[in-house]
PDB file of C-alpha atoms in Angstrom:
ATOM      1  CA  UNK I   1      -0.101   0.077   0.045  1.00  0.00           C
ATOM      2  CA  UNK I   2       1.027   3.682  -0.705  1.00  0.00           C
ATOM      3  CA  UNK I   3       0.843   6.098   2.201  1.00  0.00           C
ATOM      4  CA  UNK I   4       3.570   8.575   3.394  1.00  0.00           C
ATOM      5  CA  UNK I   5       5.298   8.355   6.812  1.00  0.00           C
ATOM      6  CA  UNK I   6       6.636  11.158   8.685  1.00  0.00           C
ATOM      7  CA  UNK I   7       8.683  11.442  11.676  1.00  0.00           C
ATOM      8  CA  UNK I   8       7.479  12.616  15.058  1.00  0.00           C
ATOM      9  CA  UNK I   9       9.600  15.519  14.766  1.00  0.00           C
ATOM     10  CA  UNK I  10       7.819  16.663  11.756  1.00  0.00           C
ATOM     11  CA  UNK I  11       4.608  16.045  13.337  1.00  0.00           C
ATOM     12  CA  UNK I  12       5.380  18.187  16.047  1.00  0.00           C
ATOM     13  CA  UNK I  13       6.126  20.911  13.565  1.00  0.00           C
ATOM     14  CA  UNK I  14       2.929  20.340  11.751  1.00  0.00           C
ATOM     15  CA  UNK I  15       0.870  20.719  15.337  1.00  0.00           C
ATOM     16  CA  UNK I  16       2.640  23.875  16.088  1.00  0.00           C
ATOM     17  CA  UNK I  17       2.106  25.221  12.534  1.00  0.00           C
ATOM     18  CA  UNK I  18      -1.489  24.226  12.558  1.00  0.00           C
ATOM     19  CA  UNK I  19      -1.443  22.294   9.692  1.00  0.00           C
ATOM     20  CA  UNK I  20      -4.682  20.968   8.808  1.00  0.00           C
ATOM     21  CA  UNK I  21      -4.882  17.345   9.481  1.00  0.00           C
ATOM     22  CA  UNK I  22      -6.993  14.841  11.556  1.00  0.00           C
ATOM     23  CA  UNK I  23      -4.931  13.538  14.336  1.00  0.00           C
ATOM     24  CA  UNK I  24      -5.629  10.027  15.634  1.00  0.00           C
ATOM     25  CA  UNK I  25      -4.385   8.311  18.619  1.00  0.00           C
ATOM     26  CA  UNK I  26      -4.912   4.551  18.183  1.00  0.00           C
ATOM     27  CA  UNK I  27      -4.076   3.831  21.910  1.00  0.00           C
ATOM     28  CA  UNK I  28      -6.355   2.460  24.386  1.00  0.00           C
ATOM     29  CA  UNK I  29      -8.720   5.145  26.352  1.00  0.00           C
ATOM     30  CA  UNK I  30      -6.808   5.014  29.601  1.00  0.00           C
ATOM     31  CA  UNK I  31      -3.253   5.865  27.591  1.00  0.00           C
ATOM     32  CA  UNK I  32      -4.954   8.591  25.797  1.00  0.00           C
ATOM     33  CA  UNK I  33      -6.666   9.834  29.077  1.00  0.00           C
ATOM     34  CA  UNK I  34      -2.864  10.075  30.725  1.00  0.00           C
ATOM     35  CA  UNK I  35      -1.560  12.209  27.764  1.00  0.00           C
ATOM     36  CA  UNK I  36      -2.101  12.623  24.161  1.00  0.00           C
ATOM     37  CA  UNK I  37      -0.881  15.020  21.321  1.00  0.00           C
ATOM     38  CA  UNK I  38      -2.780  18.301  21.096  1.00  0.00           C
ATOM     39  CA  UNK I  39      -5.677  18.209  18.696  1.00  0.00           C
ATOM     40  CA  UNK I  40      -5.788  14.226  18.675  1.00  0.00           C
ATOM     41  CA  UNK I  41      -8.945  12.290  18.887  1.00  0.00           C
ATOM     42  CA  UNK I  42      -8.968   8.773  20.342  1.00  0.00           C
ATOM     43  CA  UNK I  43     -10.254   6.011  18.383  1.00  0.00           C
ATOM     44  CA  UNK I  44      -8.340   3.019  19.843  1.00  0.00           C
ATOM     45  CA  UNK I  45      -6.968   0.477  17.047  1.00  0.00           C
ATOM     46  CA  UNK I  46      -9.556  -2.109  17.447  1.00  0.00           C
ATOM     47  CA  UNK I  47     -12.482   0.085  16.908  1.00  0.00           C
ATOM     48  CA  UNK I  48     -10.701   1.923  14.243  1.00  0.00           C
ATOM     49  CA  UNK I  49     -10.477  -1.540  12.310  1.00  0.00           C
ATOM     50  CA  UNK I  50     -14.121  -2.148  12.853  1.00  0.00           C
ATOM     51  CA  UNK I  51     -15.027   1.371  11.487  1.00  0.00           C
ATOM     52  CA  UNK I  52     -13.256   1.151   8.608  1.00  0.00           C
ATOM     53  CA  UNK I  53     -14.851  -2.436   7.837  1.00  0.00           C
ATOM     54  CA  UNK I  54     -18.240  -1.007   8.423  1.00  0.00           C
ATOM     55  CA  UNK I  55     -17.349   1.821   6.316  1.00  0.00           C
ATOM     56  CA  UNK I  56     -18.605   4.256   8.979  1.00  0.00           C
ATOM     57  CA  UNK I  57     -15.163   6.206   9.255  1.00  0.00           C
ATOM     58  CA  UNK I  58     -15.852   9.685   7.855  1.00  0.00           C
ATOM     59  CA  UNK I  59     -13.035  12.039   6.692  1.00  0.00           C
ATOM     60  CA  UNK I  60     -12.723  15.639   5.383  1.00  0.00           C
ATOM     61  CA  UNK I  61     -11.721  15.819   1.507  1.00  0.00           C
ATOM     62  CA  UNK I  62      -8.287  16.972   1.130  1.00  0.00           C
ATOM     63  CA  UNK I  63      -7.321  16.703   5.087  1.00  0.00           C
ATOM     64  CA  UNK I  64      -4.999  13.832   5.672  1.00  0.00           C
ATOM     65  CA  UNK I  65      -5.652  11.438   8.795  1.00  0.00           C
ATOM     66  CA  UNK I  66      -2.473  11.313  10.850  1.00  0.00           C
ATOM     67  CA  UNK I  67      -2.196   8.045  12.793  1.00  0.00           C
ATOM     68  CA  UNK I  68      -0.032   7.331  15.775  1.00  0.00           C
ATOM     69  CA  UNK I  69       0.370   4.881  18.354  1.00  0.00           C
ATOM     70  CA  UNK I  70       2.601   3.724  21.084  1.00  0.00           C
ATOM     71  CA  UNK I  71       5.559   2.638  19.093  1.00  0.00           C
ATOM     72  CA  UNK I  72       4.324   2.589  15.489  1.00  0.00           C
ATOM     73  CA  UNK I  73       3.163  -0.696  14.752  1.00  0.00           C
ATOM     74  CA  UNK I  74      -0.433  -0.367  15.049  1.00  0.00           C
ATOM     75  CA  UNK I  75      -0.550   2.953  12.795  1.00  0.00           C
ATOM     76  CA  UNK I  76       1.437   0.981  10.300  1.00  0.00           C
ATOM     77  CA  UNK I  77      -1.033  -1.709  10.340  1.00  0.00           C
ATOM     78  CA  UNK I  78      -3.967   0.667  10.173  1.00  0.00           C
ATOM     79  CA  UNK I  79      -2.364   2.907   7.463  1.00  0.00           C
ATOM     80  CA  UNK I  80      -1.891  -0.418   5.494  1.00  0.00           C
ATOM     81  CA  UNK I  81      -5.555  -1.242   5.813  1.00  0.00           C
ATOM     82  CA  UNK I  82      -7.080   2.178   5.464  1.00  0.00           C
ATOM     83  CA  UNK I  83      -5.047   3.103   2.384  1.00  0.00           C
ATOM     84  CA  UNK I  84      -6.219  -0.006   0.575  1.00  0.00           C
ATOM     85  CA  UNK I  85      -9.606   1.499   1.012  1.00  0.00           C
ATOM     86  CA  UNK I  86      -8.968   4.768  -0.313  1.00  0.00           C
ATOM     87  CA  UNK I  87      -8.519   6.568   3.259  1.00  0.00           C
ATOM     88  CA  UNK I  88      -5.967   9.639   2.996  1.00  0.00           C
ATOM     89  CA  UNK I  89      -3.815   8.387   5.820  1.00  0.00           C
ATOM     90  CA  UNK I  90      -0.365   9.236   6.851  1.00  0.00           C
ATOM     91  CA  UNK I  91       1.782   6.862   9.555  1.00  0.00           C
ATOM     92  CA  UNK I  92       4.112   8.463  12.136  1.00  0.00           C
ATOM     93  CA  UNK I  93       7.427   6.366  12.653  1.00  0.00           C
ATOM     94  CA  UNK I  94       8.147   5.525  16.060  1.00  0.00           C
ATOM     95  CA  UNK I  95       4.923   6.261  17.672  1.00  0.00           C
ATOM     96  CA  UNK I  96       4.396   8.482  20.771  1.00  0.00           C
ATOM     97  CA  UNK I  97       7.562   6.829  22.338  1.00  0.00           C
ATOM     98  CA  UNK I  98       9.590   8.566  19.639  1.00  0.00           C
ATOM     99  CA  UNK I  99       7.910  12.068  20.375  1.00  0.00           C
ATOM    100  CA  UNK I 100      10.278  14.609  22.034  1.00  0.00           C
ATOM    101  CA  UNK I 101       8.079  17.664  21.397  1.00  0.00           C
ATOM    102  CA  UNK I 102       6.056  19.690  23.802  1.00  0.00           C
ATOM    103  CA  UNK I 103       2.712  19.632  22.210  1.00  0.00           C
ATOM    104  CA  UNK I 104       0.883  16.961  24.347  1.00  0.00           C
ATOM    105  CA  UNK I 105      -1.460  17.074  27.174  1.00  0.00           C
ATOM    106  CA  UNK I 106      -1.012  15.244  30.644  1.00  0.00           C
TER     107      UNK I 106
END
């Protein structure tokens, strides 16, 4: 499947510059509530997969969906699955474990 992958450093720049995107945190609800990137919505990986299969995940034309998880493996799998179905997705390398910016909530 074809989709771009960006570094967490690049994502930090996108957040700070307020670049238009739908930022999706794939971690479980507890992890999201403890901390997450500013502007992210929480759709746990398992729920996202079901939403894609049922065709109920909506997106805005021209706005990429940027996915992140803890270490990057679930976001990569989700991007593979979603890009095959025509979703405009971008993966983040390394996940939240690789994030060194300050655009997160605790």
